[in-house]
Amino acid sequence: MEISEIAIKAIYAIIVVSVLMGFCSYAVLAERKISSWIQGRVGPNRTTLPFVGSIPVVGKFLTRLGVFQPVADGLKFLFKEDVTPGHVNKFYFTMAPIMALIPALTTVVVVPFGYYTNAAGEVVTLVLTDLNVAMLFLLAVSSLGVYGVVLGGWSSNSKYPFLGGIRASAQMISYELAMGISILPVFMWVNAPGSEGSLSLVDVVNSQGGGLWYAMWMPASFLIFVVCIFAETNRLPFDMAESETELVSGFHTEYSSFKFGLFFVGEYAHMLVGSAVVAILFLGGWHPLPFATWADFGVSGWLVGVLSVGTLIAKLCGFMFFFMWIRWTLPRFRYDQVMRIGWQMLLPASIANLIVYTFIIYFLERP
Amino acid sequence: MAIVVKRKPLNLLEKLYIPEIARGLMVTFRRMFFGETVTMEYPEQRPPIPVGYRGVPTLVKDPEGREKCVSCQLCEFVCPPKAIRITPGEIPEGSDYRHVEKGPKEFDIDMLRCIYCGMCQEVCPEEAIWLQNQYSMSGYSRAEMVNNKAKLYELGGTLPDEHFKWKKKKEAAEHGGGHH
């Protein structure tokens, strides 16, 4: 690979990561707004900027919507006093939030987000790296995120954070299996007998073009995967690692300002990548409707690039909304219930699902 | 007699849990789009204050615009947390209200100490100190939280007065007549 190619890839990577970070901060705003609407509150509506906020109607509307709130939140994270407790090992204590953020930002590398057709009429997929083993990479790296949580809990040298970190690791183990098994039917279907094997996410999306989405004809897989994504990202009702009612705030009890901000951004980046993966695996990726692709609507060239990226982002936002919606609907599970759901219900269910679809796929694909 | 709420055994749909989640989601969805906002946006919207509310103690003037306080210091004496500090003063020479015995030179209420008990209002013989509707006192320093005389009159304003005690005293002194 030449230097110029590496440079271009680096620039792409920076663009993708900064877009992801931007999405993170606005996901926080969305979370606050949606929770306020569900609870009959107003939510952030005071933060304003000097010039933009004073535009007659639009400025007022944007202020009421809280659009400028992420800026204030970010500045607050930067400039608040950063407390490091005296009884911790500073190196590990600082490493933990970094380790929580890095896997979340790394996983976005293999996530495809659209395609366009170039002048020669070839389809070019918009993805940083079209890995052949993208799904394995994604599962492997995203589960590394729990190291940050465990290290944060352990290095805080305090009891509640420690319990939170340990819980996070146990919970991660009990969901990772069900999650991995639940998506096997999808890849079994993608890799039809005789074809070249692939775990690439691009191939998954392409295989959904012009047909049913996998959420429709593998609903059990979809359901199990969604539940596992909730557990994987430590979201309610599975936020055992930071349950305020039991553990103050779990693994990040001792963290303040910027380090806490890193944990926070890491969690939201994790959610965003998780939503993108759900959209890609089960909700048809960048295809607008089941049984239809953008090509069927006759768009091509750069326009299809815009539309396909827009479609994927819309699905991603929809799923993010679902994340938040669930958060304010379901109460938190007790820890033993979490373990029971993970080991006694989801794992057997996903294995049964795998067996059923193995037979279905076998009979459908049999020549 | 305690009321015993019987727990019905869950039926199959409820045991499956997923339909119940869907129902719960519908509840929150309806709440989000069709529910009304119940919060009050405080500095702009204020709650209605009930009649007889005991808020911040204030000093009031009578309809003639005269200070009603005669610096008898009863409120200062009765104040449980000793929040009130009065420096008595004379009514200046040539004033229209020369007939009034005295007036306060300085009148401070330390709102960091005040417990809003209302005893100053109870004890005041001139009905000069009133606990009114104002309830949100805030400041950036301790000094800011001490209400001086000007601030107290600004907060208090004017209340209706039926007695005009000192006016009657003056009339009685000038024209003769019964004492009050």
XYZ file of C-alpha atoms in Angstrom, chain A residues 3-367:
365
model
C 1.830 6.353 1.305
C -0.884 8.346 -0.451
C -3.392 5.539 0.028
C -2.561 5.375 3.715
C -2.991 9.126 3.983
C -6.383 8.981 2.273
C -7.476 6.150 4.572
C -6.285 8.150 7.585
C -8.311 11.165 6.480
C -11.376 8.947 5.944
C -10.862 7.463 9.391
C -10.669 10.901 10.989
C -13.836 11.964 9.194
C -15.714 8.839 10.255
C -14.579 9.097 13.853
C -15.450 12.771 14.108
C -18.879 12.123 12.630
C -19.313 9.340 15.174
C -18.289 11.652 18.009
C -20.720 14.295 16.757
C -23.459 11.703 16.686
C -22.498 10.698 20.232
C -22.952 14.188 21.632
C -26.279 14.599 19.888
C -27.326 11.133 21.013
C -26.850 12.395 24.564
C -29.086 15.336 23.767
C -31.652 13.034 22.167
C -31.577 10.836 25.228
C -32.241 13.808 27.485
C -34.996 15.183 25.295
C -36.773 11.862 24.784
C -36.623 11.024 28.460
C -38.032 14.439 29.288
C -40.902 14.021 26.832
C -41.754 10.599 28.172
C -41.716 11.916 31.716
C -43.745 15.023 30.936
C -40.839 17.394 31.371
C -39.291 19.878 28.972
C -35.638 18.885 28.964
C -32.644 21.102 28.163
C -34.017 24.345 26.738
C -31.928 27.230 28.048
C -28.471 26.947 26.522
C -27.992 29.422 23.724
C -25.267 30.905 21.588
C -24.775 34.673 21.349
C -25.541 35.220 17.660
C -27.381 32.102 16.534
C -29.678 32.215 19.534
C -30.789 35.766 18.803
C -32.150 35.066 15.302
C -35.853 35.936 15.724
C -37.851 32.722 15.412
C -35.304 30.061 14.511
C -32.936 30.947 17.350
C -35.683 30.692 19.944
C -36.844 27.380 18.527
C -33.326 25.917 18.499
C -32.759 27.066 22.059
C -35.996 25.467 23.209
C -34.981 22.279 21.422
C -31.681 22.308 23.321
C -29.555 22.110 20.191
C -26.710 24.039 21.808
C -26.677 21.876 24.912
C -23.992 19.406 23.687
C -21.535 22.314 23.347
C -22.130 23.312 26.941
C -21.890 19.712 28.096
C -18.616 19.223 26.248
C -17.117 22.392 27.684
C -18.230 21.367 31.128
C -16.533 17.985 30.757
C -13.350 19.736 29.684
C -13.157 22.407 32.339
C -14.625 20.857 35.446
C -12.251 19.876 38.190
C -10.818 16.432 37.488
C -10.676 14.578 40.770
C -8.346 11.611 41.022
C -8.744 9.847 44.358
C -5.540 9.610 46.388
C -5.790 5.867 46.951
C -5.693 4.696 43.332
C -2.973 3.711 40.935
C -3.019 6.720 38.620
C -1.837 4.803 35.561
C -4.609 2.211 35.583
C -7.138 4.782 36.715
C -6.361 6.918 33.657
C -6.102 3.950 31.321
C -9.616 2.701 32.061
C -11.667 5.381 30.274
C -9.262 5.313 27.334
C -9.676 1.560 27.110
C -13.427 1.961 27.198
C -13.406 4.437 24.325
C -10.877 2.837 21.970
C -12.810 -0.393 21.144
C -15.989 1.588 20.596
C -14.239 3.832 18.083
C -12.354 0.946 16.494
C -15.426 -1.084 15.631
C -16.678 1.639 13.303
C -13.822 0.724 10.944
C -15.650 -2.320 9.553
C -19.137 -0.836 9.515
C -20.252 -0.090 5.954
C -22.514 2.905 5.627
C -23.509 3.149 1.983
C -22.466 2.776 -1.608
C -22.264 4.751 -4.804
C -21.803 3.867 -8.420
C -18.745 5.390 -10.042
C -18.374 6.636 -13.616
C -17.594 3.149 -14.871
C -20.863 1.876 -13.401
C -19.165 -0.184 -10.719
C -20.648 -0.304 -7.231
C -18.231 1.109 -4.652
C -19.078 0.470 -1.015
C -18.449 3.253 1.450
C -16.573 1.494 4.207
C -13.177 2.064 5.785
C -12.140 -1.561 5.418
C -14.244 -4.275 3.854
C -12.834 -7.041 6.055
C -13.698 -10.580 5.095
C -14.159 -11.385 8.778
C -15.867 -8.118 9.694
C -18.465 -9.722 11.952
C -15.856 -11.613 13.954
C -13.766 -8.462 14.206
C -16.786 -6.548 15.418
C -17.762 -9.099 18.069
C -14.171 -9.445 19.235
C -13.331 -5.756 19.472
C -16.639 -4.587 20.874
C -16.405 -7.114 23.672
C -13.009 -5.640 24.538
C -14.926 -2.559 25.684
C -15.721 -4.377 28.888
C -12.033 -4.315 29.805
C -12.282 -0.570 30.259
C -15.252 -1.026 32.549
C -13.610 -3.772 34.582
C -10.333 -1.880 34.825
C -12.180 1.293 35.845
C -14.047 -0.600 38.528
C -10.986 -2.346 39.819
C -8.555 0.574 39.710
C -10.963 2.867 41.565
C -9.964 0.851 44.647
C -13.412 1.256 46.087
C -16.163 -1.241 46.731
C -19.097 -0.203 44.604
C -17.041 0.446 41.477
C -15.394 -2.925 41.993
C -18.754 -4.676 42.193
C -19.882 -2.804 39.091
C -16.831 -3.875 37.128
C -17.182 -7.514 38.162
C -20.861 -7.497 37.279
C -20.082 -6.040 33.874
C -17.648 -8.851 33.095
C -20.030 -11.588 34.255
C -22.888 -10.069 32.306
C -20.771 -9.721 29.192
C -19.837 -13.396 29.282
C -23.431 -14.508 29.693
C -24.632 -12.533 26.674
C -21.751 -12.847 24.254
C -22.540 -16.510 23.546
C -26.214 -15.985 22.811
C -25.339 -12.995 20.669
C -22.797 -14.878 18.586
C -25.085 -17.850 18.089
C -28.128 -15.731 17.246
C -26.476 -14.243 14.168
C -25.204 -17.563 12.830
C -28.423 -18.271 10.840
C -27.929 -14.966 9.027
C -24.432 -15.898 7.933
C -25.496 -19.430 7.115
C -28.058 -17.967 4.757
C -25.615 -15.467 3.249
C -23.016 -18.123 2.610
C -25.052 -20.363 0.345
C -23.480 -23.752 -0.354
C -20.955 -23.545 -3.118
C -20.462 -19.805 -2.858
C -17.317 -18.186 -1.551
C -17.569 -17.941 2.226
C -17.620 -14.525 3.837
C -18.421 -12.873 7.149
C -18.323 -9.417 5.589
C -21.059 -6.995 6.573
C -21.149 -5.629 3.035
C -22.143 -9.057 1.749
C -24.887 -9.281 4.356
C -26.378 -5.997 3.202
C -26.081 -6.922 -0.466
C -27.808 -10.243 0.178
C -30.779 -8.382 1.653
C -31.204 -6.199 -1.433
C -34.300 -7.072 -3.400
C -35.540 -9.579 -0.844
C -36.857 -9.893 2.660
C -34.900 -8.282 5.433
C -33.526 -10.732 7.942
C -35.589 -9.241 10.760
C -38.662 -10.448 8.879
C -37.781 -13.983 8.159
C -35.536 -14.599 11.161
C -37.506 -12.762 13.861
C -36.208 -14.961 16.657
C -32.604 -14.198 15.740
C -33.447 -10.526 15.543
C -35.108 -10.516 18.940
C -32.276 -12.375 20.655
C -29.677 -10.185 19.002
C -31.460 -7.008 20.065
C -31.712 -8.169 23.660
C -28.020 -9.051 23.600
C -27.108 -5.678 22.107
C -28.880 -4.039 25.037
C -26.850 -6.147 27.444
C -23.644 -5.662 25.491
C -23.908 -1.863 25.564
C -24.830 -1.872 29.265
C -28.107 -0.174 28.537
C -31.231 -0.478 30.607
C -32.774 -2.850 31.500
C -29.364 -4.515 31.702
C -27.219 -1.704 33.100
C -26.005 -3.871 35.944
C -22.551 -2.317 35.808
C -23.801 1.094 36.846
C -27.154 0.591 38.532
C -27.644 3.625 40.705
C -30.123 1.949 42.978
C -27.618 -0.648 44.117
C -24.102 0.553 43.326
C -24.223 4.377 43.560
C -23.236 4.589 39.907
C -21.148 1.474 39.505
C -17.804 1.428 37.790
C -17.574 5.185 37.201
C -18.453 6.284 40.722
C -14.951 7.651 41.302
C -14.598 9.288 37.910
C -15.145 12.942 37.239
C -15.129 15.458 34.400
C -13.132 14.431 31.346
C -12.476 10.836 32.324
C -16.161 10.341 33.022
C -16.849 12.032 29.698
C -14.722 9.446 27.931
C -16.717 6.631 29.525
C -19.866 8.399 28.486
C -18.805 8.928 24.882
C -17.563 5.341 24.782
C -20.960 4.063 25.877
C -22.791 6.106 23.282
C -20.309 5.195 20.530
C -20.919 1.583 21.470
C -24.660 2.120 21.186
C -24.297 3.832 17.820
C -22.146 1.064 16.375
C -24.533 -1.501 17.866
C -27.509 0.215 16.220
C -25.624 0.354 12.925
C -24.904 -3.371 13.166
C -28.546 -4.155 13.901
C -29.568 -2.052 10.909
C -27.004 -3.783 8.695
C -27.631 -7.344 9.814
C -31.383 -7.368 10.225
C -32.976 -4.192 8.919
C -31.693 -4.216 5.375
C -28.765 -1.845 5.753
C -29.003 0.913 3.159
C -31.877 -0.625 1.214
C -34.945 1.603 1.494
C -37.708 -1.031 1.506
C -37.960 -4.802 1.552
C -37.922 -6.189 -1.985
C -36.527 -2.913 -3.298
C -33.123 -1.328 -3.648
C -32.180 2.200 -4.621
C -31.227 0.837 -8.016
C -34.857 -0.232 -8.499
C -35.873 3.390 -8.020
C -33.482 4.289 -10.801
C -31.048 6.430 -8.838
C -27.344 6.023 -9.414
C -24.071 7.900 -9.226
C -23.381 10.219 -6.300
C -27.103 10.590 -5.528
C -27.380 6.951 -4.545
C -24.411 7.509 -2.237
C -26.259 10.270 -0.408
C -29.511 8.326 -0.308
C -27.963 5.074 0.867
C -25.965 6.747 3.631
C -29.102 8.656 4.602
C -31.125 5.449 4.750
C -28.612 3.729 6.977
C -28.354 6.750 9.267
C -32.145 6.969 9.465
C -32.351 3.329 10.503
C -29.537 3.864 12.965
C -31.338 6.853 14.495
C -34.540 4.865 14.639
C -32.831 2.134 16.560
C -31.151 4.654 18.856
C -34.625 5.984 19.561
C -35.695 2.439 20.377
C -32.778 2.163 22.811
C -34.000 5.263 24.647
C -37.652 4.319 24.413
C -36.918 0.951 26.060
C -34.885 2.704 28.731
C -37.884 4.658 29.963
C -40.299 1.748 29.627
C -38.725 -1.273 31.271
C -37.583 -1.430 34.868
C -34.095 -2.681 35.594
C -33.678 -6.437 36.093
C -32.285 -7.848 39.284
C -28.848 -9.352 38.845
C -29.960 -12.963 39.335
C -32.726 -12.361 36.802
C -30.153 -11.091 34.333
C -28.111 -14.229 34.788
C -31.185 -16.421 34.432
C -32.313 -14.694 31.259
C -28.818 -14.928 29.822
C -28.013 -18.542 30.574
C -31.375 -20.259 30.940
C -33.462 -18.486 28.361
C -31.498 -16.667 25.690
C -28.717 -19.189 25.217
C -31.044 -22.214 24.791
C -33.365 -20.093 22.671
C -30.566 -19.033 20.381
C -29.296 -22.601 20.048
C -32.807 -23.859 19.253
C -33.173 -21.032 16.762
C -29.890 -22.035 15.160
C -30.969 -25.649 14.822
C -34.367 -24.727 13.374
C -32.838 -22.426 10.792
C -30.151 -24.963 9.982
C -32.886 -27.346 8.891
C -34.905 -24.667 7.130
C -31.881 -23.436 5.224
C -30.849 -27.002 4.453
C -34.215 -27.818 2.920
C -34.517 -24.509 1.080
C -31.039 -24.629 -0.375
C -31.112 -28.311 -1.242
C -30.766 -28.631 -4.982
